[in-house]
CSV table of C-alpha atoms in Angstrom, one decimal:
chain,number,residue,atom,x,y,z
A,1,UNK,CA,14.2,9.0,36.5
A,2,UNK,CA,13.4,11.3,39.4
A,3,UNK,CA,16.2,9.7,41.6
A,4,UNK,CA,18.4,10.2,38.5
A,5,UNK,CA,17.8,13.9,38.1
A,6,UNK,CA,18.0,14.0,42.0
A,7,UNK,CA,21.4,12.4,42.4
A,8,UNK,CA,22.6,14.3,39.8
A,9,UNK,CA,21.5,17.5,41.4
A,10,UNK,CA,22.8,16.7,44.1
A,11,UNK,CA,26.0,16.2,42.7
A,12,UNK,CA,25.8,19.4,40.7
A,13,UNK,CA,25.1,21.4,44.4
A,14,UNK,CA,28.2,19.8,45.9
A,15,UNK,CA,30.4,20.9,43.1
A,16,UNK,CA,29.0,24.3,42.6
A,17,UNK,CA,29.1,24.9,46.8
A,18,UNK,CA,33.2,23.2,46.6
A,19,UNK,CA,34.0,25.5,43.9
A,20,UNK,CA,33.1,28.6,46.0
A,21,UNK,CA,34.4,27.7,49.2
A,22,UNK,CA,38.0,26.4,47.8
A,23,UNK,CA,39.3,28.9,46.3
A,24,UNK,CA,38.4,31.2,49.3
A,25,UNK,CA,39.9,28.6,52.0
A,26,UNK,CA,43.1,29.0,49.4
A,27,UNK,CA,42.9,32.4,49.9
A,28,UNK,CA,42.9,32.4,53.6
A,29,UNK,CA,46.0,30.2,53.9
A,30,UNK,CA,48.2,33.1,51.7
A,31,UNK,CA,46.6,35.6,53.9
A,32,UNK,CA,48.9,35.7,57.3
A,33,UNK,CA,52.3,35.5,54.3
A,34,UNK,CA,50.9,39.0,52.9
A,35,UNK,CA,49.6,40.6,55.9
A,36,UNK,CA,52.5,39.7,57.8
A,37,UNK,CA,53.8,42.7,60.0
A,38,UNK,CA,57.3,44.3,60.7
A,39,UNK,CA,59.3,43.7,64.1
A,40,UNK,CA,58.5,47.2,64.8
A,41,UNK,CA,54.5,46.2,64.4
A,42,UNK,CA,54.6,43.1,66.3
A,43,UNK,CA,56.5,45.5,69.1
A,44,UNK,CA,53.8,48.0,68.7
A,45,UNK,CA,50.9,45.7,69.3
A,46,UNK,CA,51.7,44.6,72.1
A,47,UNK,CA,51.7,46.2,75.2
A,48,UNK,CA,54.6,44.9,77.2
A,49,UNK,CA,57.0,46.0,74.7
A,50,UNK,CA,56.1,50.1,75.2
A,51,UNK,CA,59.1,50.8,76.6
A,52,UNK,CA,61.2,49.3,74.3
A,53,UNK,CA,58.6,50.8,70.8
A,54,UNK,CA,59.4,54.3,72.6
A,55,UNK,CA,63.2,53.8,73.2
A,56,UNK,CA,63.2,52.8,69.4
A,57,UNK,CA,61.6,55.8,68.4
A,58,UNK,CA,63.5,58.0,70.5
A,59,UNK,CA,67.3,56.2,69.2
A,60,UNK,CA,65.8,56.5,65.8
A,61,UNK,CA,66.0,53.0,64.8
A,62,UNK,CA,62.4,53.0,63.9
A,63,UNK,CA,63.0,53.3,60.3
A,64,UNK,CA,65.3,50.5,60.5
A,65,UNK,CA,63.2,48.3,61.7
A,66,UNK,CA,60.3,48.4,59.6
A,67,UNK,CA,62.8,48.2,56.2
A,68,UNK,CA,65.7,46.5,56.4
A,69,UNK,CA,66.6,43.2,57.7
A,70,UNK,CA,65.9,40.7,58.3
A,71,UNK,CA,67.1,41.4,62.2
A,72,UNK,CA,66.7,38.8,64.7
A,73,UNK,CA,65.3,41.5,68.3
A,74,UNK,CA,66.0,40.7,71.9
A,75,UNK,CA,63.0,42.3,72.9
A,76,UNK,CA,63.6,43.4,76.7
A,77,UNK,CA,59.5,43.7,78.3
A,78,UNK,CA,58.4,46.9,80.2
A,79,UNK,CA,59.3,44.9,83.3
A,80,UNK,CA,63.0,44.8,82.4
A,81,UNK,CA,62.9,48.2,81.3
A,82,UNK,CA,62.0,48.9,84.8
A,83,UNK,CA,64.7,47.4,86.6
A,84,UNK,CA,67.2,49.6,85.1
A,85,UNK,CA,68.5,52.7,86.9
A,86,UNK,CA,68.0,55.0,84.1
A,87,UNK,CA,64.6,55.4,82.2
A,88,UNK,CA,64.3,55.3,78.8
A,89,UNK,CA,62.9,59.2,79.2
A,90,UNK,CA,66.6,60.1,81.1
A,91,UNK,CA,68.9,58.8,78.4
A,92,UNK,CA,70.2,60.3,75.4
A,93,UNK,CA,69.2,59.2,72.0
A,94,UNK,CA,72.7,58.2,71.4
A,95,UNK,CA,72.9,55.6,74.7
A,96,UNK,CA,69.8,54.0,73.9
A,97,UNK,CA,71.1,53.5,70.2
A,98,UNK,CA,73.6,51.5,71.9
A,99,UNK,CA,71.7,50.2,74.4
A,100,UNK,CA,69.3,48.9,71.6
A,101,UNK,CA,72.3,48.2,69.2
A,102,UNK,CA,72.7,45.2,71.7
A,103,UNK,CA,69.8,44.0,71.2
A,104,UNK,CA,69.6,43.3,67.6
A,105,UNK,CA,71.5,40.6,65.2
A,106,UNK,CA,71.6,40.5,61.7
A,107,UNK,CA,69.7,38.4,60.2
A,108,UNK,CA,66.8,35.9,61.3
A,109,UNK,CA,68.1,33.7,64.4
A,110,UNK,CA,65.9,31.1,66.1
A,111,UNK,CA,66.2,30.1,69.3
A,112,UNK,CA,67.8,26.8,68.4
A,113,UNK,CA,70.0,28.2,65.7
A,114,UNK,CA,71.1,30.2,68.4
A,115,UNK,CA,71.6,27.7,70.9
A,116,UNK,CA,73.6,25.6,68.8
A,117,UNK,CA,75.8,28.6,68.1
A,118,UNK,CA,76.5,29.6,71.6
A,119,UNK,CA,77.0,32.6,70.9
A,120,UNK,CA,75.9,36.0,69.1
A,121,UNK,CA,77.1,39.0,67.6
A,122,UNK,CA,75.4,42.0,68.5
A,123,UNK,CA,75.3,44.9,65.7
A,124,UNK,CA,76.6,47.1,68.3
A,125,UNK,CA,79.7,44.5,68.6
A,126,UNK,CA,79.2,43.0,71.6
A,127,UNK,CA,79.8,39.1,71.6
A,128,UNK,CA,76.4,37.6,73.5
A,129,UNK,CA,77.0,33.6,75.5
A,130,UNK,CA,73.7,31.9,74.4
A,131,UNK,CA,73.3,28.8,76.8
A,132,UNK,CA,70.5,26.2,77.1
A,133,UNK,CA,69.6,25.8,80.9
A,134,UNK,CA,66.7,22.8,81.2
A,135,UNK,CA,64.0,24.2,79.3
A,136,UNK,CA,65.0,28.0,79.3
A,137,UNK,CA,67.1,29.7,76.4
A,138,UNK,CA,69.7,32.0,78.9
A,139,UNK,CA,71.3,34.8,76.5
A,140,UNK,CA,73.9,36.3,79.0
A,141,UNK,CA,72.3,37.7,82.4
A,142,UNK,CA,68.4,37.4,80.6
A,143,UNK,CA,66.0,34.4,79.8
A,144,UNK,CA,64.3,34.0,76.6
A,145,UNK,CA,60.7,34.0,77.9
A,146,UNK,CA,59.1,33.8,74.5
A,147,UNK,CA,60.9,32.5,71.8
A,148,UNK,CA,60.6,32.5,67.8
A,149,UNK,CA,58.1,35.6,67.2
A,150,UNK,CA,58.4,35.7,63.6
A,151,UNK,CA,57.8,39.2,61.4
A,152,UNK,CA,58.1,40.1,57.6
A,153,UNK,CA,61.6,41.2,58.3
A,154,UNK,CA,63.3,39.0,60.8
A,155,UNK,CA,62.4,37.5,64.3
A,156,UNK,CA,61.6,38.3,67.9
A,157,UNK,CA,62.8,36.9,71.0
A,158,UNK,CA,61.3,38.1,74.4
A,159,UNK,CA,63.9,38.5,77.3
A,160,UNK,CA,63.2,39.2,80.9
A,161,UNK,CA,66.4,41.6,81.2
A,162,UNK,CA,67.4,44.5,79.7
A,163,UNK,CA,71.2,43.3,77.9
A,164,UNK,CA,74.3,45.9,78.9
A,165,UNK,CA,77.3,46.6,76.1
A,166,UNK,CA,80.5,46.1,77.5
A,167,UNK,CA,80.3,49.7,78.1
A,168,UNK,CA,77.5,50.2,80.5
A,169,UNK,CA,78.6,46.9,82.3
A,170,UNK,CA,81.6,48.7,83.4
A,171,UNK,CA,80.0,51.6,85.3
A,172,UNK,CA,77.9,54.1,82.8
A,173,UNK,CA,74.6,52.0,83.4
A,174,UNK,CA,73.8,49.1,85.8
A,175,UNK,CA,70.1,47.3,86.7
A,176,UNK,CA,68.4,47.6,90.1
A,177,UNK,CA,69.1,44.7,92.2
């Protein structure tokens, strides 16, 4: 009789501790869907994107980018921010809107839907070659360092080069060699 009453308690402690931690470990998986961030806050909290959160800010596409979409970013780092001629700081809110223009698509690309499509169109127009090269992702003159960041609103790719319009290609804006 006392193993009886033991086996059922037992029993009773595994089902009552189960009942609590399930629905919590439910919980947990719907957690990263509804705290999910916008491209602009995945850009904000990190810090090699600075450059590019302040040349958003200062070509007003902030607002954009935290409520429409989805946008699929080619997200230059500090480092290729640096290599241009011109700061961020030196150009006029309407160049970096283009500048920046050529670094978003519309709608949510991956890298291998992009890949496959071998090419992009930018929203500023500009027509990008996407290429496979081994193991790297090449999207005209810049590699895709980090691939497939996604946000509530679209995705993220990390390029090590700053992309040029067919406008600043021709003379208004070049990269430090």
């Amino acid at each position: 009789m006392n193993i009886t009453r033991l086996a059922l308690s037992a029993i009773l402690t595994t089902f009552l501790l189960m009942s609590a931690v399930l629905p919590a470990a439910a919980q947990d998986e719907k957690s990263p869907m509804s705290e999910q961030k916008t491209l602009v806050q995945v850009l904000q909290d990190r810090d090699q994107f600075s450059a590019l959160v302040n040349a958003v800010e200062k070509a007003e596409l902030t607002n954009t980018l935290e409520t429409d979409g989805p946008f699929t970013v080619l997200a230059p780092t500090n480092d290729a921010f640096a290599a241009l001629d011109d700061s961020v700081e030196s150009m006029s809110a309407e160049k970096l809107r283009a500048l920046l223009r050529n670094h978003l698509l519309s709608g949510s690309v991956s890298s291998s839907q992009a890949v496959t499509a071998g090419r992009a169109q930018t929203l500023q127009g500009d027509t990008l070659s996407i290429e496979q090269s081994g193991e790297s992702v090449m999207i005209e003159n810049a590699t895709v360092v980090t691939p497939d960041i996604k946000a509530e609103n679209g995705v993220i790719h990390v390029v090590d080069a700053v992309l040029m319009s067919s406008e600043d290609a021709a003379g208004s804006m070049s990269s430090k060699k």
